[in-house]
CSV table of C-alpha atoms in Angstrom, one decimal:
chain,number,residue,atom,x,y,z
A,1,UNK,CA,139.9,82.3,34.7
A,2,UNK,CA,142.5,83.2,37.4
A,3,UNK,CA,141.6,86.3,39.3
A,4,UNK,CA,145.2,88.6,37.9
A,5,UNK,CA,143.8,87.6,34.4
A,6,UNK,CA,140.3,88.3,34.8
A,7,UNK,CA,141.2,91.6,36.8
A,8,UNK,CA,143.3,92.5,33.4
A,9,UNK,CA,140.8,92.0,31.1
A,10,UNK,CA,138.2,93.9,33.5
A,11,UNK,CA,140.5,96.8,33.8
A,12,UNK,CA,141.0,96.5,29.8
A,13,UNK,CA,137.4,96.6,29.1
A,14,UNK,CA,136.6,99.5,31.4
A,15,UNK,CA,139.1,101.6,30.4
A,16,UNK,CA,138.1,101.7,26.6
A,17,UNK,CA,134.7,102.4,27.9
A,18,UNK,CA,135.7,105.6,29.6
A,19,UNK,CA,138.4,106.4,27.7
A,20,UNK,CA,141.0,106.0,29.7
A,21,UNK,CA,145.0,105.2,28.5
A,22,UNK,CA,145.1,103.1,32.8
A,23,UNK,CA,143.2,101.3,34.6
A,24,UNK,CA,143.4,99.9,38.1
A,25,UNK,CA,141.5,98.5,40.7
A,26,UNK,CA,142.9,99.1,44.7
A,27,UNK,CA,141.6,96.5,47.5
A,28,UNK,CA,142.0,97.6,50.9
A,29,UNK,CA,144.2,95.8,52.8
A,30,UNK,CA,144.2,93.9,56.4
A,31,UNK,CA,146.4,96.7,57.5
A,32,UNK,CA,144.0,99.2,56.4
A,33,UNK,CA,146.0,100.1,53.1
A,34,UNK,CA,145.1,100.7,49.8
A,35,UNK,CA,147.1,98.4,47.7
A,36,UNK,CA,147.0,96.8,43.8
A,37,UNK,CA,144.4,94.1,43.0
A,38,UNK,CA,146.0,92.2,40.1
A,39,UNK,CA,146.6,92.8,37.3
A,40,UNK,CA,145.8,96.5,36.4
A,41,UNK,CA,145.7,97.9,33.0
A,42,UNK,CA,148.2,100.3,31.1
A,43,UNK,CA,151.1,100.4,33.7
A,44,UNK,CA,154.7,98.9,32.8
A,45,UNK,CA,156.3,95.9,35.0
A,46,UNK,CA,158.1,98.4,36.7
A,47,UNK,CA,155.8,100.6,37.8
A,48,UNK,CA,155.0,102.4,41.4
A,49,UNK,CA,151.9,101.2,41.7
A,50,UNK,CA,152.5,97.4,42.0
A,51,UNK,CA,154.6,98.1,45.3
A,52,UNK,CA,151.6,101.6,46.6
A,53,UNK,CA,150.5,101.5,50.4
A,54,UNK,CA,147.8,104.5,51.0
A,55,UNK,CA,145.9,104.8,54.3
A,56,UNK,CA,142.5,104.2,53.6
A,57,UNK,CA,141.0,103.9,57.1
A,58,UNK,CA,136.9,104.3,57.8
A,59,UNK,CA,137.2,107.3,60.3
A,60,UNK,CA,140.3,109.0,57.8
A,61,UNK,CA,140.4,112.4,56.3
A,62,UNK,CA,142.8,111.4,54.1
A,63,UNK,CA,141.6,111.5,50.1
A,64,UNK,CA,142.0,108.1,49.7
A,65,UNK,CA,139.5,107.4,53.1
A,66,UNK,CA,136.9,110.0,51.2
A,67,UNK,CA,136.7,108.4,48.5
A,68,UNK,CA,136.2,104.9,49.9
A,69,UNK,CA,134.2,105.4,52.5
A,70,UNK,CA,132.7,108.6,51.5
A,71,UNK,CA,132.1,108.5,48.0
A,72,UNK,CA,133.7,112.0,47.2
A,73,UNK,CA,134.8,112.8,43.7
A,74,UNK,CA,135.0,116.6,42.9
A,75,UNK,CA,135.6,116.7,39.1
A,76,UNK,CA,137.1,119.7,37.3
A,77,UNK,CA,138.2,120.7,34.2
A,78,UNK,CA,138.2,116.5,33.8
A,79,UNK,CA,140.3,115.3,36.3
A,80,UNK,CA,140.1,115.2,40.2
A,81,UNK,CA,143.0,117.6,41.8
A,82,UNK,CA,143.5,116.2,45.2
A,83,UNK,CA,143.7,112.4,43.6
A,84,UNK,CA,146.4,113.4,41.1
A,85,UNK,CA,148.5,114.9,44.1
A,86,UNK,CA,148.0,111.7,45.8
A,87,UNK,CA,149.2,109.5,43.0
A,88,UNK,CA,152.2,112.0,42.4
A,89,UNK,CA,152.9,111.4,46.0
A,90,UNK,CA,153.5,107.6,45.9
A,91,UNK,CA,155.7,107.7,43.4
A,92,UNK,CA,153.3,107.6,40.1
A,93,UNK,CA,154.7,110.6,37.9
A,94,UNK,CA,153.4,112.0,35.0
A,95,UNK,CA,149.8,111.4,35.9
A,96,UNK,CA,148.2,113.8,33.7
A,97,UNK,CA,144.3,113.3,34.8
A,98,UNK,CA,142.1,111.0,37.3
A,99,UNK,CA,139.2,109.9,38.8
A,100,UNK,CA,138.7,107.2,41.4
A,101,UNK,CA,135.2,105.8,42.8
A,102,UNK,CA,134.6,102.9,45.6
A,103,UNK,CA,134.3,99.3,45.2
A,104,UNK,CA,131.6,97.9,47.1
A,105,UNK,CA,131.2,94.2,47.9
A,106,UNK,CA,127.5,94.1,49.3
A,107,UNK,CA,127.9,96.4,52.6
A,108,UNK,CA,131.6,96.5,52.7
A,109,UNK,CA,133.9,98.4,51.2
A,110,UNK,CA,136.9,96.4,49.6
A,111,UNK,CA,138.7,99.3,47.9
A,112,UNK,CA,138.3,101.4,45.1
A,113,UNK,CA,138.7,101.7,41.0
A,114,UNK,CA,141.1,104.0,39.6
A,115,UNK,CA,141.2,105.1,35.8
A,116,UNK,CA,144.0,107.2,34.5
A,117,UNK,CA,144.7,109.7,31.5
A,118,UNK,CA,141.5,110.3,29.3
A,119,UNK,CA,142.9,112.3,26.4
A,120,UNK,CA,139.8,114.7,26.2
A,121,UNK,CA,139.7,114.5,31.0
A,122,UNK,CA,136.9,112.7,33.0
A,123,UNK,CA,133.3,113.9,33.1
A,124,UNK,CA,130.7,112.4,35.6
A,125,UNK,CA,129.4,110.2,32.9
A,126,UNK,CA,132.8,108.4,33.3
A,127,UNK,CA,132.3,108.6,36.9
A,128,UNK,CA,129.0,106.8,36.7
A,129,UNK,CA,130.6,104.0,34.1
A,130,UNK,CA,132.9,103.2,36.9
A,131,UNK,CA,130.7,103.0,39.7
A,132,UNK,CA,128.5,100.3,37.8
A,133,UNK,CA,131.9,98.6,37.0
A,134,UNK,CA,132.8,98.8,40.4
A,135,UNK,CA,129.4,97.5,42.0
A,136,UNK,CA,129.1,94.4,39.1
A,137,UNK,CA,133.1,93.6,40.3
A,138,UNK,CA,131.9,93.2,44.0
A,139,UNK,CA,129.2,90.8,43.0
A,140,UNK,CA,131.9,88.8,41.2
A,141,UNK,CA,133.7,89.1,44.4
A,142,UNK,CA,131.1,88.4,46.7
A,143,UNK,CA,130.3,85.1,44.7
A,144,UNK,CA,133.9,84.0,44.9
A,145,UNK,CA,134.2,84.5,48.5
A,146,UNK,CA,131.5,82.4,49.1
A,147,UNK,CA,132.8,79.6,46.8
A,148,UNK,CA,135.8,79.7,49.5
A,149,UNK,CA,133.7,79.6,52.1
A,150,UNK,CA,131.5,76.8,50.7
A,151,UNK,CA,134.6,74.7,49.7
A,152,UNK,CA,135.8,75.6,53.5
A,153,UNK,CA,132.7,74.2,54.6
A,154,UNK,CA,132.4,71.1,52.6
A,155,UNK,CA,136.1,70.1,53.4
A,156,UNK,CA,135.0,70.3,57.4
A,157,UNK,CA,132.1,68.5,56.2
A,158,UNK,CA,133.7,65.8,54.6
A,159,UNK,CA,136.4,65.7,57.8
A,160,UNK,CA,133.4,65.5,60.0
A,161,UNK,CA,131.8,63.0,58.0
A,162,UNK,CA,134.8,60.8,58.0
A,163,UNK,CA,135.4,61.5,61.7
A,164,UNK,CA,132.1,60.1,62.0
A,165,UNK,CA,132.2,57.2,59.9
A,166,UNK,CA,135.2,56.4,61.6
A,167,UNK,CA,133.1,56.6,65.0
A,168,UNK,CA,130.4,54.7,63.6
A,169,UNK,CA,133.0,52.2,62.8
A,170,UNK,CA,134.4,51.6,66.4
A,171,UNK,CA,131.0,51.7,67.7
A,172,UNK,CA,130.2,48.8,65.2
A,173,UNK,CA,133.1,47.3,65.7
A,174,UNK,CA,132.9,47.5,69.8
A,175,UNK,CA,129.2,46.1,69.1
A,176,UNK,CA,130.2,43.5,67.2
A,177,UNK,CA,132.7,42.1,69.8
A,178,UNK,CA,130.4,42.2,72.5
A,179,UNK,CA,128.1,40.2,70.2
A,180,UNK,CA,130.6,38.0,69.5
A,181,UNK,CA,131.3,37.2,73.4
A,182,UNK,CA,127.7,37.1,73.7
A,183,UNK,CA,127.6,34.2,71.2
A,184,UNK,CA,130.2,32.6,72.1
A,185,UNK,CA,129.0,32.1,75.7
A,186,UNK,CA,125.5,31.5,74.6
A,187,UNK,CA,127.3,28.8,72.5
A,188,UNK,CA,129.9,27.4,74.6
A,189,UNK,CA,127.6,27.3,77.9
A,190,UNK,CA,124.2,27.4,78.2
A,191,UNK,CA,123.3,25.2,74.9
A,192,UNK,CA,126.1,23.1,76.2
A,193,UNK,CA,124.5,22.6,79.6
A,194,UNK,CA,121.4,22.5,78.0
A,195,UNK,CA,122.4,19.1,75.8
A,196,UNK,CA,124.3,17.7,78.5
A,197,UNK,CA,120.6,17.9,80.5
A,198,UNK,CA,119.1,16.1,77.7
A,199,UNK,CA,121.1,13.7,77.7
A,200,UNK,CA,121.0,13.3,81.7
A,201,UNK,CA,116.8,13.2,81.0
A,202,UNK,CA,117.2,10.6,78.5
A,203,UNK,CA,118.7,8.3,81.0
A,204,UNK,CA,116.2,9.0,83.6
A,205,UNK,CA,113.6,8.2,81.4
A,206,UNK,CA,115.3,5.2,80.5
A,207,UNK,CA,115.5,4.0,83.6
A,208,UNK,CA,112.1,4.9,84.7
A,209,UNK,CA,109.0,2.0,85.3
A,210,UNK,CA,106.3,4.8,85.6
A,211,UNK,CA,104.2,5.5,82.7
A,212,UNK,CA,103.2,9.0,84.6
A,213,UNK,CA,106.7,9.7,85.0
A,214,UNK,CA,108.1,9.1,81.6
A,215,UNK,CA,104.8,11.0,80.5
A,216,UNK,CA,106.2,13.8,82.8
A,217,UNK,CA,109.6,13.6,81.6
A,218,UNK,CA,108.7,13.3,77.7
A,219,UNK,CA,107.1,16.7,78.4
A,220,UNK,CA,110.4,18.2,80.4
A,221,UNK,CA,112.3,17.1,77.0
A,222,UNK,CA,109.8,18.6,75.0
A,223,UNK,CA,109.9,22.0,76.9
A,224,UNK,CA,113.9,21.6,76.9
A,225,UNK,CA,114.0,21.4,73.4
A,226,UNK,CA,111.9,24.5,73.0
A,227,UNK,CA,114.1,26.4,75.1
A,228,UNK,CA,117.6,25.3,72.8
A,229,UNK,CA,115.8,26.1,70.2
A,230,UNK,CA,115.0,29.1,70.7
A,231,UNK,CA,118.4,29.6,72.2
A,232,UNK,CA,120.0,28.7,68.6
A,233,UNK,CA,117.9,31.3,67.2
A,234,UNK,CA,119.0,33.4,69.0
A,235,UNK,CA,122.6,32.9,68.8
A,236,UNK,CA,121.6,33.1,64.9
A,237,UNK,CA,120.5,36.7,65.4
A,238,UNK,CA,123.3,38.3,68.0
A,239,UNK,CA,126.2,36.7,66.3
A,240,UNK,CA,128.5,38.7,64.0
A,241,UNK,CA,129.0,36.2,61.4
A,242,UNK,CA,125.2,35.0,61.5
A,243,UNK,CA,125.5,34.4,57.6
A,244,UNK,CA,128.2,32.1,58.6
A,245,UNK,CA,125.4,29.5,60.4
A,246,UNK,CA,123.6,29.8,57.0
A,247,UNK,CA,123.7,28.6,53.1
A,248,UNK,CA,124.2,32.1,52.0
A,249,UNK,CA,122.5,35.4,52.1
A,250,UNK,CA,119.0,34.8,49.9
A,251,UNK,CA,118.7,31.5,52.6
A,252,UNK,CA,119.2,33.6,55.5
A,253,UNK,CA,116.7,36.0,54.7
A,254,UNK,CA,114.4,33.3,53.6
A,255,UNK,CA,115.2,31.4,56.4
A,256,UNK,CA,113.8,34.4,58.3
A,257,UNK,CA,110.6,35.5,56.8
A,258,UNK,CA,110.1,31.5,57.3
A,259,UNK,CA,110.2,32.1,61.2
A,260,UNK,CA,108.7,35.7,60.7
A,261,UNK,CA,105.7,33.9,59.0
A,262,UNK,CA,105.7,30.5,61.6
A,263,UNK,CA,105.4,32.8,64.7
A,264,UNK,CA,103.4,35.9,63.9
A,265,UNK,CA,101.0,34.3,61.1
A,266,UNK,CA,102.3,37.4,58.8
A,267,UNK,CA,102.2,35.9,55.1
A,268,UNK,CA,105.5,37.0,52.9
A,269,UNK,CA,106.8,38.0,49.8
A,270,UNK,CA,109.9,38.3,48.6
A,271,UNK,CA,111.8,39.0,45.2
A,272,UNK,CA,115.6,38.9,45.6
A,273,UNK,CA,117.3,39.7,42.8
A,274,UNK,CA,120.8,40.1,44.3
A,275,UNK,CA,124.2,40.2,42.1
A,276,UNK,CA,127.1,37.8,41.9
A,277,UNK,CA,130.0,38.5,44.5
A,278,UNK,CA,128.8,41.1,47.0
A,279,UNK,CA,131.3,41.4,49.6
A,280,UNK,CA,131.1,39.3,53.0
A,281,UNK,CA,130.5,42.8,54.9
A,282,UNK,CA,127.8,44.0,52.5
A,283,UNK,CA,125.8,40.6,53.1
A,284,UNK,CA,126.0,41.0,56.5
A,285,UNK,CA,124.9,44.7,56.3
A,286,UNK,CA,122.1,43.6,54.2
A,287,UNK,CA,121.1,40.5,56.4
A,288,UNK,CA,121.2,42.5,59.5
A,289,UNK,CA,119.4,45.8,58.3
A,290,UNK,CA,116.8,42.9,56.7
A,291,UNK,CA,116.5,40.9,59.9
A,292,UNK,CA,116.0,44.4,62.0
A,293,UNK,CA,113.4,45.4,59.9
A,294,UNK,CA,111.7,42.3,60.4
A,295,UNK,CA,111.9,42.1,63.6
A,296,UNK,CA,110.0,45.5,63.9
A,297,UNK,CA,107.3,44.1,61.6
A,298,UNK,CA,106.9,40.7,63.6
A,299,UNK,CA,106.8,42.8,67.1
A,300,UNK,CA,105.2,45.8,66.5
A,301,UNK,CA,103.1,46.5,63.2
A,302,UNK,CA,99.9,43.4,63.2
A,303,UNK,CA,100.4,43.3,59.8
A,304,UNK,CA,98.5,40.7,57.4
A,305,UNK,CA,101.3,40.6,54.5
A,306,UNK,CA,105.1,41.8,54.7
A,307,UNK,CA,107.4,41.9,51.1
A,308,UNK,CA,111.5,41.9,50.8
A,309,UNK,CA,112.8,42.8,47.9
A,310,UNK,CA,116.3,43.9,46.2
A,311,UNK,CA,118.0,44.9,43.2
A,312,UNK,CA,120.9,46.2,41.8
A,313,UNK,CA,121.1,49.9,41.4
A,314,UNK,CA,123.2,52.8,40.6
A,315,UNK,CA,126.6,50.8,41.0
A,316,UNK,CA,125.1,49.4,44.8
A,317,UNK,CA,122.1,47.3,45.8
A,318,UNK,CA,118.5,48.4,47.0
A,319,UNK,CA,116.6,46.7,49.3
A,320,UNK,CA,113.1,47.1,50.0
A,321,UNK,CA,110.7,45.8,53.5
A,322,UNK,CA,107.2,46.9,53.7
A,323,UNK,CA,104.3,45.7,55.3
A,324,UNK,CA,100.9,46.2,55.4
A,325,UNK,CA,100.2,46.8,59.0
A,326,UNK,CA,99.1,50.2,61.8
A,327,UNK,CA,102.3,52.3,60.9
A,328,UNK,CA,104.0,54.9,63.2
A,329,UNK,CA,105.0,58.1,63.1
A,330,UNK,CA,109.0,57.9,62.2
A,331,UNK,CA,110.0,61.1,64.2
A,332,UNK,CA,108.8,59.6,67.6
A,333,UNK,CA,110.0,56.1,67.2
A,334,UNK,CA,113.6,57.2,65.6
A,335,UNK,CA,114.9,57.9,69.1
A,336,UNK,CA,113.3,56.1,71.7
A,337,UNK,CA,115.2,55.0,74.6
A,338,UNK,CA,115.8,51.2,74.6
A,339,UNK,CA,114.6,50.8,70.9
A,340,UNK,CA,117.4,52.3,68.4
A,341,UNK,CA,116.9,49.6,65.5
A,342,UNK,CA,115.4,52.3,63.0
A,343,UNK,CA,118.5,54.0,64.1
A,344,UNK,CA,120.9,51.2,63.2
A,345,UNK,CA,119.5,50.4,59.7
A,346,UNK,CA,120.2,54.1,59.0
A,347,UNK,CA,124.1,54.2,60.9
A,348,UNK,CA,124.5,50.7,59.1
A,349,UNK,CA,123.4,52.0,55.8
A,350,UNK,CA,125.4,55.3,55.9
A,351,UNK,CA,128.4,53.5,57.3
A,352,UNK,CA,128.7,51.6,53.7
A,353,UNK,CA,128.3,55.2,51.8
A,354,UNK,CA,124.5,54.5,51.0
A,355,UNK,CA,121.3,56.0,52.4
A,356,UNK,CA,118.3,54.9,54.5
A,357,UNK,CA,114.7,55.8,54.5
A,358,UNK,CA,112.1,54.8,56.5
A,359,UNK,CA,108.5,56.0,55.8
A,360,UNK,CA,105.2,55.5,57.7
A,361,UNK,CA,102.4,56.5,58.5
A,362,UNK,CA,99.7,55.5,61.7
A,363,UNK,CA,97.5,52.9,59.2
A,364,UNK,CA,99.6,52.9,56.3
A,365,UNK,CA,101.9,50.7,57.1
A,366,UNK,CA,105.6,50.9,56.8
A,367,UNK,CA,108.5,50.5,54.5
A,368,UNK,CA,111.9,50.0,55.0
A,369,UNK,CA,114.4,51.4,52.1
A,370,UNK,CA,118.3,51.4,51.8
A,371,UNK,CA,121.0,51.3,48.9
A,372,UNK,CA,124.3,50.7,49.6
A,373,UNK,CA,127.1,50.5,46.9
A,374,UNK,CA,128.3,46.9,45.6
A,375,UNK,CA,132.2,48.2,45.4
């Protein structure tokens, strides 16, 4: 409930328990005034109390101070003489009897809790009522300051988070332009240059009488043609819209456990169970965290056997790429210099609103998990 409304029927309660015709409880304000927690208990619209300042400061003599602070409550004949002057003093006539005790929150002080006319006056037992109501308030006040600051924190969170997926964003973006220019060049000019030299060692050949010579020059082809196509694979991996030189995503990533297997000797498997219209930047997400995780197995882990596999999931896709090779230890490896891949699965991943994790172990192999959401 709203805090005037739960204050009410706080007040309420506590003052049929001590027998009390009011009830209020005072918080101490920024200014170092006791002033009304809403709503208390017993008094009119009208009344003094709503609009009360008393100085309640630490290091005060005042009654209000020794009370807070001090804990000083001298009952007699049922009321507390010095607290009924003060009330009569800010305005609140006709005060007959009282008794006021503090209201801890933890090791602060936040005020104090009032009650007001007991037909038959106070005794200590009251007193003691009070402080327990008092002390089980400040809990309650203790756990809603630290909702605020926990939904404080979580907003900053979520700004941060968004400030950084924004970041990731440009970085991918930036990234993805310089591939782009990358691929474009490695396009435009060097595979270029390299066809026009085929074709300018096709001629030669032609027009060459020597046996030893065309021999020679079949194997300058050969080696030519090595180097373009290696060049095109290349230009496969770096470029943005690599899913674009393909049949689709399931032929991409088939397409390179094919080469994963033809140059490393590593023996695949693979279960893709993908569903119909993922987005064109959640393929590529997938192909590229897929083709990065490969990469990592075909370099690095001498494996005998490496398996892809996805699924749908929880509203988003899982993938899976493990292998049976030497492992690593995943705290080292995450941020090496010069080798951020493990890195860029988990930015890529985290980027879409999914998760990443990598676990491995030296001679366990490894395995590559992320899900990332299909809307």
């Amino acid at each position: 409930m709203e805090l005037p409304v739960f204050f009410s029927h706080l007040a309420e309660t506590v003052a049929g328990l001590v027998g009390a015709r009011r009830v209020a409880f005072l918080r101490i304000s920024s200014a170092g005034n006791l002033v009304l927690q809403r709503e208390p208990f017993g008094f009119p619209a009208q009344s003094p109390i709503r609009s009360i300042r008393i100085d309640a400061k630490p290091g005060g003599n005042g009654i209000a101070s020794r009370v807070v602070y001090r804990d000083e409550l001298d009952i007699h004949d049922g009321s507390f003489a010095a607290l009924d002057s003060l009330w009569q003093e800010h305005g609140l006539r006709g005060i007959r009897n009282s008794i006021a005790v503090s209201w801890p929150a933890g090791g602060r002080r936040i005020g104090a809790l009032a009650a007001f006319d007991s037909k038959r006056g106070f005794t200590n037992d009251d007193a003691w009522v009070l402080h327990v109501a008092a002390m089980a308030t400040g809990l309650v006040w203790q756990y809603r300051e630290a909702e605020e600051e926990l939904d404080v924190a979580v907003e900053r969170l979520e700004e941060a988070m968004a400030a950084r997926r924004q970041l990731l964003a440009n970085v991918a973006s930036g990234g993805d332009e310089a591939r782009r220019r990358f691929a474009s060049a490695l396009h435009d000019d060097s595979l270029q240059l390299l066809t026009a030299a085929e074709l300018q060692l096709e001629r030669i050949r032609n027009d060459s009488d020597s046996k030893r010579q065309s021999a020679q020059l079949d194997q300058l082809a050969l080696t030519i043609k090595k180097v373009e196509d290696s060049l095109r694979r290349l230009l496969t991996t770096v470029s943005p819209e690599a899913l674009d030189l393909t049949v689709g995503l399931k032929e991409a990533i088939r397409d390179r456990l094919a080469t994963v297997r033809g140059h490393a000797g590593i023996e695949t498997d693979i279960d893709l169970r993908f569903p119909d219209g993922l987005p064109d930047g959640l393929e590529s997400i997938v192909f590229k965290n897929i083709a990065e995780a490969l990469t990592n197995v075909q370099k690095h882990s001498h494996a005998a056997r490496v398996r892809v596999a996805a699924a749908a999931l929880d509203g988003g896709l899982v993938v899976e790429v493990s292998d049976d090779g030497t492992g690593f230890v995943v705290d080292e490896c995450m941020y090496v210099p010069g080798h951020l891949g493990l890195l860029a699965m988990k930015e890529r991943a985290q980027l879409a609103g999914g998760w990443c994790r990598i676990v491995s172990e030296p001679g366990a192999g490894a395995k590559v998990e992320f899900w990332v959401p299909t809307t």
